[in-house]
Short mmCIF file of C-alpha atoms in Angstrom, two decimals:
data_model
loop_
_atom_site.label_atom_id
_atom_site.label_comp_id
_atom_site.label_asym_id
_atom_site.label_seq_id
_atom_site.Cartn_x
_atom_site.Cartn_y
_atom_site.Cartn_z
CA UNK A 1 -22.05 -6.75 3.65
CA UNK A 2 -20.19 -10.11 3.75
CA UNK A 3 -16.72 -9.61 2.90
CA UNK A 4 -15.32 -12.97 4.69
CA UNK A 5 -15.75 -15.53 1.54
CA UNK A 6 -12.73 -14.85 -0.89
CA UNK A 7 -12.49 -17.73 -2.79
CA UNK A 8 -14.89 -17.16 -5.93
CA UNK A 9 -13.88 -13.51 -6.40
CA UNK A 10 -10.68 -14.58 -6.74
CA UNK A 11 -11.42 -17.09 -9.43
CA UNK A 12 -13.51 -14.77 -10.81
CA UNK A 13 -10.56 -12.00 -11.08
CA UNK A 14 -8.04 -14.50 -12.15
CA UNK A 15 -9.88 -15.58 -15.18
CA UNK A 16 -10.42 -12.24 -16.44
CA UNK A 17 -7.09 -11.09 -15.84
CA UNK A 18 -5.22 -13.96 -17.15
CA UNK A 19 -2.17 -13.27 -18.63
CA UNK A 20 -3.19 -15.25 -21.83
CA UNK A 21 -5.21 -12.54 -22.77
CA UNK A 22 -2.97 -10.45 -24.65
CA UNK A 23 -4.64 -7.33 -24.86
CA UNK A 24 -6.06 -6.74 -21.31
CA UNK A 25 -1.84 -7.41 -20.41
CA UNK A 26 -0.95 -4.69 -23.04
CA UNK A 27 -3.77 -2.30 -21.36
CA UNK A 28 -2.02 -2.77 -18.25
CA UNK A 29 1.64 -2.10 -19.53
CA UNK A 30 0.45 0.99 -21.09
CA UNK A 31 -1.09 2.16 -18.27
CA UNK A 32 1.71 1.70 -15.68
CA UNK A 33 3.64 3.21 -18.28
CA UNK A 34 1.49 6.41 -18.07
CA UNK A 35 1.67 6.47 -14.52
CA UNK A 36 5.40 5.89 -13.89
CA UNK A 37 6.08 8.65 -16.53
CA UNK A 38 4.41 10.95 -14.24
CA UNK A 39 6.23 10.26 -11.03
CA UNK A 40 9.60 10.00 -12.46
CA UNK A 41 10.28 13.65 -12.52
CA UNK A 42 8.60 16.12 -10.01
CA UNK A 43 9.87 17.04 -6.45
CA UNK A 44 8.06 20.08 -5.18
CA UNK A 45 5.53 22.75 -6.27
CA UNK A 46 5.91 24.91 -8.00
CA UNK A 47 7.65 24.30 -10.20
CA UNK A 48 8.49 21.45 -12.85
CA UNK A 49 6.94 19.36 -16.07
CA UNK A 50 4.20 17.73 -14.32
CA UNK A 51 2.20 20.76 -12.91
CA UNK A 52 2.18 21.64 -16.40
CA UNK A 53 0.35 18.18 -17.11
CA UNK A 54 -3.54 19.36 -17.55
CA UNK A 55 -3.87 15.58 -15.87
CA UNK A 56 -1.46 15.78 -12.91
CA UNK A 57 -3.50 15.09 -9.32
CA UNK A 58 -4.24 18.29 -8.16
CA UNK A 59 -4.84 16.50 -4.52
CA UNK A 60 -4.49 14.61 -2.36
CA UNK A 61 -6.39 13.47 0.99
CA UNK A 62 -5.27 10.91 3.10
CA UNK A 63 -6.71 8.50 5.49
CA UNK A 64 -4.89 6.45 8.21
CA UNK A 65 -2.96 6.51 11.60
CA UNK A 66 0.18 7.73 12.59
CA UNK A 67 2.20 5.99 9.53
CA UNK A 68 1.17 8.61 7.08
CA UNK A 69 0.30 11.35 10.38
CA UNK A 70 1.70 14.83 8.77
CA UNK A 71 0.31 16.48 12.27
CA UNK A 72 -3.41 16.01 13.37
CA UNK A 73 -2.79 14.32 16.94
CA UNK A 74 -0.20 16.78 17.87
CA UNK A 75 -2.56 19.80 17.31
CA UNK A 76 -5.27 17.62 18.83
CA UNK A 77 -3.92 16.48 21.43
CA UNK A 78 -0.47 17.18 22.53
CA UNK A 79 2.47 18.82 20.46
CA UNK A 80 4.84 15.92 19.69
CA UNK A 81 8.63 17.20 20.31
CA UNK A 82 11.72 17.32 18.92
CA UNK A 83 13.99 15.00 17.92
CA UNK A 84 10.91 13.83 16.06
CA UNK A 85 11.47 15.46 12.57
CA UNK A 86 14.96 16.27 13.31
CA UNK A 87 16.41 15.16 9.65
CA UNK A 88 14.71 16.91 7.54
CA UNK A 89 12.41 19.31 9.06
CA UNK A 90 15.07 20.45 11.76
CA UNK A 91 11.85 20.46 14.40
CA UNK A 92 8.99 18.73 15.23
CA UNK A 93 6.53 18.46 11.69
CA UNK A 94 4.06 16.40 14.00
CA UNK A 95 5.18 13.52 11.98
CA UNK A 96 6.34 10.32 14.05
CA UNK A 97 9.37 10.20 12.30
CA UNK A 98 12.72 12.14 12.01
CA UNK A 99 12.03 13.46 9.14
CA UNK A 100 9.27 12.41 6.07
CA UNK A 101 6.21 9.79 6.34
CA UNK A 102 5.76 7.36 3.03
CA UNK A 103 3.39 9.96 1.96
CA UNK A 104 5.37 12.47 1.81
CA UNK A 105 7.05 11.70 -0.66
CA UNK A 106 4.20 9.69 -2.46
CA UNK A 107 3.23 13.89 -2.48
CA UNK A 108 6.37 14.62 -3.60
CA UNK A 109 6.62 12.27 -6.76
CA UNK A 110 2.85 13.66 -7.48
CA UNK A 111 4.48 16.91 -7.23
CA UNK A 112 2.68 18.30 -4.93
CA UNK A 113 3.42 19.89 -1.48
CA UNK A 114 3.39 18.07 2.31
CA UNK A 115 -0.39 17.37 3.04
CA UNK A 116 -1.29 20.09 5.89
CA UNK A 117 -3.44 18.31 8.55
CA UNK A 118 -6.59 18.44 8.54
CA UNK A 119 -6.53 19.34 12.59
CA UNK A 120 -4.02 21.44 12.56
CA UNK A 121 -5.51 25.99 12.36
CA UNK A 122 -1.34 27.12 12.29
CA UNK A 123 -0.76 28.51 9.05
CA UNK A 124 -2.39 25.69 7.39
CA UNK A 125 -3.58 25.36 3.25
CA UNK A 126 -5.51 22.61 2.11
CA UNK A 127 -5.46 23.84 -1.66
CA UNK A 128 -3.71 20.46 -2.92
CA UNK A 129 -5.54 18.22 -0.16
CA UNK A 130 -5.71 17.86 3.48
CA UNK A 131 -5.05 14.63 6.18
CA UNK A 132 -7.47 13.09 7.90
CA UNK A 133 -5.16 10.78 9.35
CA UNK A 134 -4.69 10.83 13.48
CA UNK A 135 -2.21 8.77 15.10
CA UNK A 136 -2.93 5.69 17.01
CA UNK A 137 -6.16 5.68 14.35
CA UNK A 138 -8.20 2.54 13.78
CA UNK A 139 -10.86 1.45 11.15
CA UNK A 140 -12.54 0.15 14.12
CA UNK A 141 -15.00 2.55 15.96
CA UNK A 142 -14.08 3.43 19.26
CA UNK A 143 -14.95 1.24 21.77
CA UNK A 144 -14.25 1.05 25.08
CA UNK A 145 -11.63 -1.77 25.06
CA UNK A 146 -9.37 0.27 22.05
CA UNK A 147 -10.01 3.62 23.58
CA UNK A 148 -8.73 1.48 27.17
CA UNK A 149 -5.52 0.31 24.91
CA UNK A 150 -4.63 4.08 24.14
CA UNK A 151 -6.03 4.37 21.15
CA UNK A 152 -7.14 7.36 19.40
CA UNK A 153 -11.03 8.52 19.71
CA UNK A 154 -10.47 9.67 15.98
CA UNK A 155 -11.39 6.30 13.93
CA UNK A 156 -12.08 6.15 10.42
CA UNK A 157 -15.34 6.61 10.39
CA UNK A 158 -14.61 10.29 12.81
CA UNK A 159 -12.09 11.05 9.90
CA UNK A 160 -14.65 10.15 6.65
CA UNK A 161 -17.13 12.97 8.52
CA UNK A 162 -14.75 15.12 8.88
CA UNK A 163 -14.16 14.69 5.12
CA UNK A 164 -17.48 15.42 4.23
CA UNK A 165 -17.87 17.98 6.73
CA UNK A 166 -14.42 19.70 5.19
CA UNK A 167 -16.40 18.67 1.34
CA UNK A 168 -19.51 20.22 2.14
CA UNK A 169 -18.10 23.88 3.63
CA UNK A 170 -15.71 24.06 0.32
CA UNK A 171 -18.17 23.67 -1.91
CA UNK A 172 -20.20 26.30 -0.10
CA UNK A 173 -17.45 28.96 0.22
CA UNK A 174 -16.12 28.34 -3.63
CA UNK A 175 -20.46 29.09 -4.27
CA UNK A 176 -19.72 32.16 -2.11
CA UNK A 177 -17.19 33.35 -4.54
CA UNK A 178 -14.65 33.58 -1.00
CA UNK A 179 -11.42 35.15 -1.63
CA UNK A 180 -9.84 32.46 0.86
CA UNK A 181 -11.95 29.63 -0.74
CA UNK A 182 -9.28 30.36 -4.17
CA UNK A 183 -6.18 30.98 -2.17
CA UNK A 184 -6.78 28.36 0.04
CA UNK A 185 -8.78 25.13 0.01
CA UNK A 186 -9.06 22.60 -3.32
CA UNK A 187 -11.58 23.84 -6.15
CA UNK A 188 -15.03 22.45 -6.19
CA UNK A 189 -13.82 19.73 -9.38
CA UNK A 190 -11.12 18.36 -7.68
CA UNK A 191 -12.92 16.61 -5.08
CA UNK A 192 -13.67 13.76 -7.96
CA UNK A 193 -10.02 13.93 -9.92
CA UNK A 194 -7.54 13.72 -6.38
CA UNK A 195 -5.91 11.01 -5.15
CA UNK A 196 -7.76 9.29 -1.65
CA UNK A 197 -5.29 7.57 -0.14
CA UNK A 198 -5.38 4.89 2.92
CA UNK A 199 -3.14 3.75 5.07
CA UNK A 200 -4.65 2.09 8.80
CA UNK A 201 -5.32 -0.91 10.43
CA UNK A 202 -1.71 -1.51 11.83
CA UNK A 203 -4.26 -0.10 15.07
CA UNK A 204 -6.72 -2.94 14.68
CA UNK A 205 -5.05 -5.42 14.98
CA UNK A 206 -2.61 -4.22 17.76
CA UNK A 207 -5.47 -3.40 19.43
CA UNK A 208 -6.73 -6.75 19.10
CA UNK A 209 -2.96 -8.29 20.26
CA UNK A 210 -3.65 -7.13 23.26
CA UNK A 211 -6.94 -7.67 24.48
CA UNK A 212 -7.52 -11.14 22.76
CA UNK A 213 -5.62 -14.35 21.96
CA UNK A 214 -4.23 -14.66 18.18
CA UNK A 215 -7.06 -17.07 17.47
CA UNK A 216 -9.52 -14.55 18.38
CA UNK A 217 -7.59 -11.41 16.88
CA UNK A 218 -7.61 -13.61 13.15
CA UNK A 219 -11.25 -14.25 13.63
CA UNK A 220 -11.51 -10.43 13.98
CA UNK A 221 -10.76 -9.47 10.50
CA UNK A 222 -13.35 -9.63 8.55
CA UNK A 223 -15.60 -7.18 10.24
CA UNK A 224 -12.83 -4.74 10.35
CA UNK A 225 -12.29 -5.15 7.00
CA UNK A 226 -16.51 -4.89 6.58
CA UNK A 227 -15.71 -1.47 8.41
CA UNK A 228 -13.49 -0.41 5.77
CA UNK A 229 -15.43 -1.23 2.86
CA UNK A 230 -18.29 0.86 3.88
CA UNK A 231 -15.28 3.37 4.34
CA UNK A 232 -14.32 3.10 0.93
CA UNK A 233 -17.68 3.18 -0.82
CA UNK A 234 -18.38 6.22 1.38
CA UNK A 235 -15.71 7.95 -0.56
CA UNK A 236 -17.04 6.87 -3.56
CA UNK A 237 -20.03 8.42 -3.26
CA UNK A 238 -18.58 11.79 -2.25
CA UNK A 239 -17.21 11.48 -5.52
CA UNK A 240 -14.18 9.84 -4.96
CA UNK A 241 -12.79 7.40 -7.60
CA UNK A 242 -8.95 7.07 -8.11
CA UNK A 243 -8.35 4.88 -4.33
CA UNK A 244 -4.32 4.39 -2.94
CA UNK A 245 -4.57 1.21 -0.61
CA UNK A 246 -1.58 0.24 2.26
CA UNK A 247 -1.55 -3.04 3.41
CA UNK A 248 -0.26 -3.17 6.94
CA UNK A 249 3.61 -3.90 7.54
CA UNK A 250 4.70 -6.55 9.12
CA UNK A 251 3.98 -5.92 12.76
CA UNK A 252 5.95 -8.75 13.85
CA UNK A 253 9.12 -6.86 13.42
CA UNK A 254 8.74 -3.62 15.72
CA UNK A 255 11.03 -3.34 18.21
CA UNK A 256 7.99 -2.55 20.65
CA UNK A 257 6.88 -5.69 21.05
CA UNK A 258 10.28 -6.90 22.50
CA UNK A 259 10.59 -4.04 24.52
CA UNK A 260 7.92 -2.87 25.95
CA UNK A 261 4.73 -4.85 25.40
CA UNK A 262 5.88 -9.01 25.21
CA UNK A 263 3.99 -11.60 23.86
CA UNK A 264 3.39 -14.87 25.39
CA UNK A 265 4.70 -16.23 22.27
CA UNK A 266 8.85 -15.57 21.77
CA UNK A 267 8.34 -17.98 18.35
CA UNK A 268 11.14 -15.71 15.85
CA UNK A 269 11.80 -16.14 11.97
CA UNK A 270 14.73 -15.78 10.95
CA UNK A 271 14.63 -12.32 10.84
CA UNK A 272 14.42 -12.25 14.49
CA UNK A 273 10.81 -10.90 14.77
CA UNK A 274 7.54 -12.64 15.92
CA UNK A 275 6.18 -14.91 13.15
CA UNK A 276 2.79 -15.51 14.51
CA UNK A 277 1.96 -11.32 15.08
CA UNK A 278 3.67 -11.38 10.91
CA UNK A 279 0.84 -14.02 10.19
CA UNK A 280 -1.28 -12.23 11.57
CA UNK A 281 -0.10 -9.13 8.80
CA UNK A 282 -0.26 -11.15 6.33
CA UNK A 283 -3.67 -12.75 7.01
CA UNK A 284 -5.34 -9.36 7.43
CA UNK A 285 -3.57 -8.38 3.82
CA UNK A 286 -4.78 -11.17 2.21
CA UNK A 287 -8.19 -10.73 3.43
CA UNK A 288 -8.03 -6.37 2.19
CA UNK A 289 -6.39 -7.49 -0.84
CA UNK A 290 -9.51 -9.44 -2.12
CA UNK A 291 -11.63 -6.98 -0.81
CA UNK A 292 -9.90 -4.43 -3.27
CA UNK A 293 -10.86 -7.30 -5.95
CA UNK A 294 -14.20 -7.30 -4.93
CA UNK A 295 -14.87 -3.61 -4.91
CA UNK A 296 -13.12 -3.11 -8.43
CA UNK A 297 -15.88 -4.79 -9.56
CA UNK A 298 -18.66 -3.22 -7.63
CA UNK A 299 -17.72 0.61 -8.06
CA UNK A 300 -17.57 1.51 -11.82
CA UNK A 301 -15.68 3.92 -13.21
CA UNK A 302 -13.15 3.61 -9.73
CA UNK A 303 -9.52 2.73 -9.72
CA UNK A 304 -8.19 1.24 -6.74
CA UNK A 305 -4.41 0.42 -6.26
CA UNK A 306 -3.47 -1.99 -3.55
CA UNK A 307 -0.32 -1.26 -2.23
CA UNK A 308 1.89 -4.19 -0.75
CA UNK A 309 4.02 -2.28 1.89
CA UNK A 310 4.51 -5.43 3.61
CA UNK A 311 6.55 -6.78 0.70
CA UNK A 312 8.65 -4.17 0.46
CA UNK A 313 9.38 -3.34 4.74
CA UNK A 314 10.42 -7.39 5.42
CA UNK A 315 12.86 -7.01 2.39
CA UNK A 316 14.78 -4.35 3.90
CA UNK A 317 14.24 -5.87 7.13
CA UNK A 318 15.69 -9.14 5.31
CA UNK A 319 18.38 -7.16 3.69
CA UNK A 320 19.05 -4.41 6.39
CA UNK A 321 22.72 -4.31 5.98
CA UNK A 322 23.41 -4.47 2.02
CA UNK A 323 21.06 -1.39 2.50
CA UNK A 324 23.46 0.24 4.58
CA UNK A 325 21.13 -0.07 8.19
CA UNK A 326 22.20 -1.97 11.08
CA UNK A 327 20.06 -4.45 13.25
CA UNK A 328 16.48 -4.79 11.64
CA UNK A 329 15.41 -4.71 15.42
CA UNK A 330 17.37 -1.51 16.78
CA UNK A 331 15.99 1.87 16.71
CA UNK A 332 16.85 5.19 17.54
CA UNK A 333 14.84 7.52 19.42
CA UNK A 334 14.16 6.69 23.62
CA UNK A 335 15.90 4.34 25.81
CA UNK A 336 14.73 1.21 27.81
CA UNK A 337 16.20 -1.11 29.96
CA UNK A 338 16.86 -0.60 33.77
CA UNK A 339 14.41 2.91 33.26
CA UNK A 340 11.70 3.50 29.81
CA UNK A 341 12.10 7.32 28.56
CA UNK A 342 9.70 7.31 25.47
CA UNK A 343 11.00 9.14 22.02
CA UNK A 344 11.13 13.14 23.21
CA UNK A 345 9.58 12.74 26.70
CA UNK A 346 11.76 13.09 29.50
CA UNK A 347 11.68 11.83 32.92
CA UNK A 348 13.26 11.92 35.65
CA UNK A 349 15.48 8.90 37.13
CA UNK A 350 17.41 8.85 40.57
CA UNK A 351 16.47 12.82 40.65
CA UNK A 352 18.56 13.09 37.12
CA UNK A 353 16.29 14.38 34.26
CA UNK A 354 16.83 12.25 31.46
CA UNK A 355 15.26 12.39 28.05
CA UNK A 356 14.45 10.25 25.35
CA UNK A 357 16.76 11.22 22.58
CA UNK A 358 17.86 10.38 19.46
CA UNK A 359 20.73 8.17 18.51
CA UNK A 360 23.88 9.04 16.33
CA UNK A 361 22.53 8.35 12.95
CA UNK A 362 18.82 8.12 12.27
CA UNK A 363 19.93 6.86 8.60
CA UNK A 364 21.97 4.03 9.37
CA UNK A 365 18.55 2.50 11.53
CA UNK A 366 15.50 1.20 9.90
CA UNK A 367 13.14 1.86 13.53
CA UNK A 368 12.59 5.16 14.99
CA UNK A 369 10.97 4.74 17.55
CA UNK A 370 10.40 0.78 18.07
CA UNK A 371 7.15 1.74 16.27
CA UNK A 372 7.26 4.13 13.22
CA UNK A 373 10.23 3.76 10.42
CA UNK A 374 12.75 6.19 10.29
CA UNK A 375 13.22 9.00 7.48
CA UNK A 376 15.55 6.71 5.03
CA UNK A 377 13.04 3.99 5.65
CA UNK A 378 10.65 5.48 4.87
CA UNK A 379 12.17 7.08 1.72
CA UNK A 380 13.67 3.17 0.70
CA UNK A 381 9.98 1.71 0.95
CA UNK A 382 8.19 4.40 -0.56
CA UNK A 383 10.88 4.57 -4.02
CA UNK A 384 10.28 0.87 -4.17
CA UNK A 385 6.44 0.93 -3.82
CA UNK A 386 6.23 4.38 -5.92
CA UNK A 387 9.16 4.02 -8.44
CA UNK A 388 8.57 0.36 -9.64
CA UNK A 389 11.92 -1.21 -9.89
CA UNK A 390 11.48 -5.19 -10.03
CA UNK A 391 10.13 -6.58 -13.82
CA UNK A 392 10.90 -4.79 -16.80
CA UNK A 393 8.65 -5.81 -20.22
CA UNK A 394 8.90 -4.33 -23.34
CA UNK A 395 5.66 -4.09 -25.74
CA UNK A 396 4.47 -2.29 -29.17
CA UNK A 397 1.36 -0.10 -28.71
CA UNK A 398 0.15 3.01 -29.71
CA UNK A 399 -2.76 3.40 -27.86
CA UNK A 400 -4.94 5.69 -25.82
CA UNK A 401 -5.12 4.51 -21.70
CA UNK A 402 -6.18 6.20 -18.68
CA UNK A 403 -3.33 6.16 -15.77
CA UNK A 404 -4.16 4.67 -12.71
CA UNK A 405 -2.41 7.92 -11.71
CA UNK A 406 -4.25 10.31 -13.22
CA UNK A 407 -7.97 10.88 -13.00
CA UNK A 408 -10.46 9.11 -14.94
CA UNK A 409 -11.20 11.85 -16.93
CA UNK A 410 -7.33 12.13 -18.52
CA UNK A 411 -6.73 10.98 -21.50
CA UNK A 412 -3.17 10.07 -22.37
CA UNK A 413 -1.89 8.64 -25.77
CA UNK A 414 0.98 6.78 -25.92
CA UNK A 415 2.69 7.50 -29.66
CA UNK A 416 6.25 5.50 -29.07
CA UNK A 417 5.75 2.24 -30.74
CA UNK A 418 7.85 0.45 -28.60
CA UNK A 419 8.38 1.17 -24.89
CA UNK A 420 10.22 -0.34 -21.85
CA UNK A 421 8.52 0.03 -18.45
CA UNK A 422 9.46 -0.99 -14.88
CA UNK A 423 6.40 -2.77 -13.38
CA UNK A 424 6.37 -2.65 -9.65
CA UNK A 425 6.23 -5.82 -7.67
CA UNK A 426 4.63 -4.07 -5.12
CA UNK A 427 1.36 -2.66 -6.23
CA UNK A 428 -1.90 -4.26 -7.86
CA UNK A 429 -3.21 -1.63 -10.32
CA UNK A 430 -7.01 -1.84 -11.52
CA UNK A 431 -7.70 -2.11 -15.47
CA UNK A 432 -10.39 0.56 -16.69
CA UNK A 433 -11.73 0.89 -20.29
CA UNK A 434 -8.55 1.40 -23.19
CA UNK A 435 -8.64 1.55 -26.51
CA UNK A 436 -5.98 -1.30 -28.29
CA UNK A 437 -4.36 -0.50 -31.19
CA UNK A 438 -5.08 -3.24 -33.77
CA UNK A 439 -2.94 -6.12 -32.95
CA UNK A 440 -3.23 -6.05 -28.90
CA UNK A 441 0.20 -7.54 -28.98
CA UNK A 442 2.81 -8.35 -26.71
CA UNK A 443 6.14 -8.85 -27.51
CA UNK A 444 9.17 -9.95 -25.33
#
């Protein structure tokens, strides 16, 4: 399947979803109204109005790397030590962060508990989903080049196999009337009603930059995304119908590249980020967005949400001081200079034990450890991509719609004749079938 020729699909989508088609614009706006109202007031389970709604997502299944890992790598390979986790959890939680990752904030907004890592066997509960992400994972299956680069062997195809096994075993236990299944596993019908989140690709780009020229790295992107398309279709065959897909962040702004792995070219942009690395990330994202558009046309009855994490993160980096952060290329945990100690690790320097400890105030730093974002930065980004705080539209409608934040079986009714919504500039939503009012008109 060749996804490397985006032009025709983009032109087709622009024509099909032109703003001049008022009925479809109204559909999108009503769609987002329901979505954002669903997300606006939830905190944690079990209480809250979202839990009483029949159309709330019953579960989340996540696939990704360390940006959304909630304990997979820590359980499978080596325990992630404090000060990771200290800000929010008070101890290490298996997250490459001082607190919560973006996935945690998404779960909170949906009124769901934090996702347990599939690979963690200690006190886990999968009633409302499972997290298959592991730190260091790639979209591409692991080969010698990727493995020798220090990346995880649990690539996206392995995560999908784990999910398929998890689903099959869950259905078997429910069929056998297992008490454990009733209390700790998703209900059989939850798999088709769940939200499927995907946050992966950064390590693929990192792996190419470690072993290829930048030109070769750019040329490798279509092959990487072909494999991502196969993964989405594989989940679709398993019944997945609602997808939340993150693009990759501005990798040229990661302090890691300046401290531990300096590139050959050091041309920087206005924020001090490596311009060529960000160009590669932007090309990856452009092709990913085109791919998502194509998948929307191919996968009938599916809602695919493309989330522009790059723009949200780069905005934060560009406006760091405005939002109470320090220098955008500073990081909090670990030590470099005359010696290097990674976050949470120890080393003997001149006969003395040195610890890669945290800075005094992680809430003032965007980067936690040079690669991953801090709890405070993750919260800022999550608020922008989930809450939708930019463009506002007013319209007149009385419609039935399917929301991108509710399963396809749910139908919400908007009774208010005039509704004001906030449309996030970081989200791109597909358009499901809707029943419009007689005029389908839009008002500014």
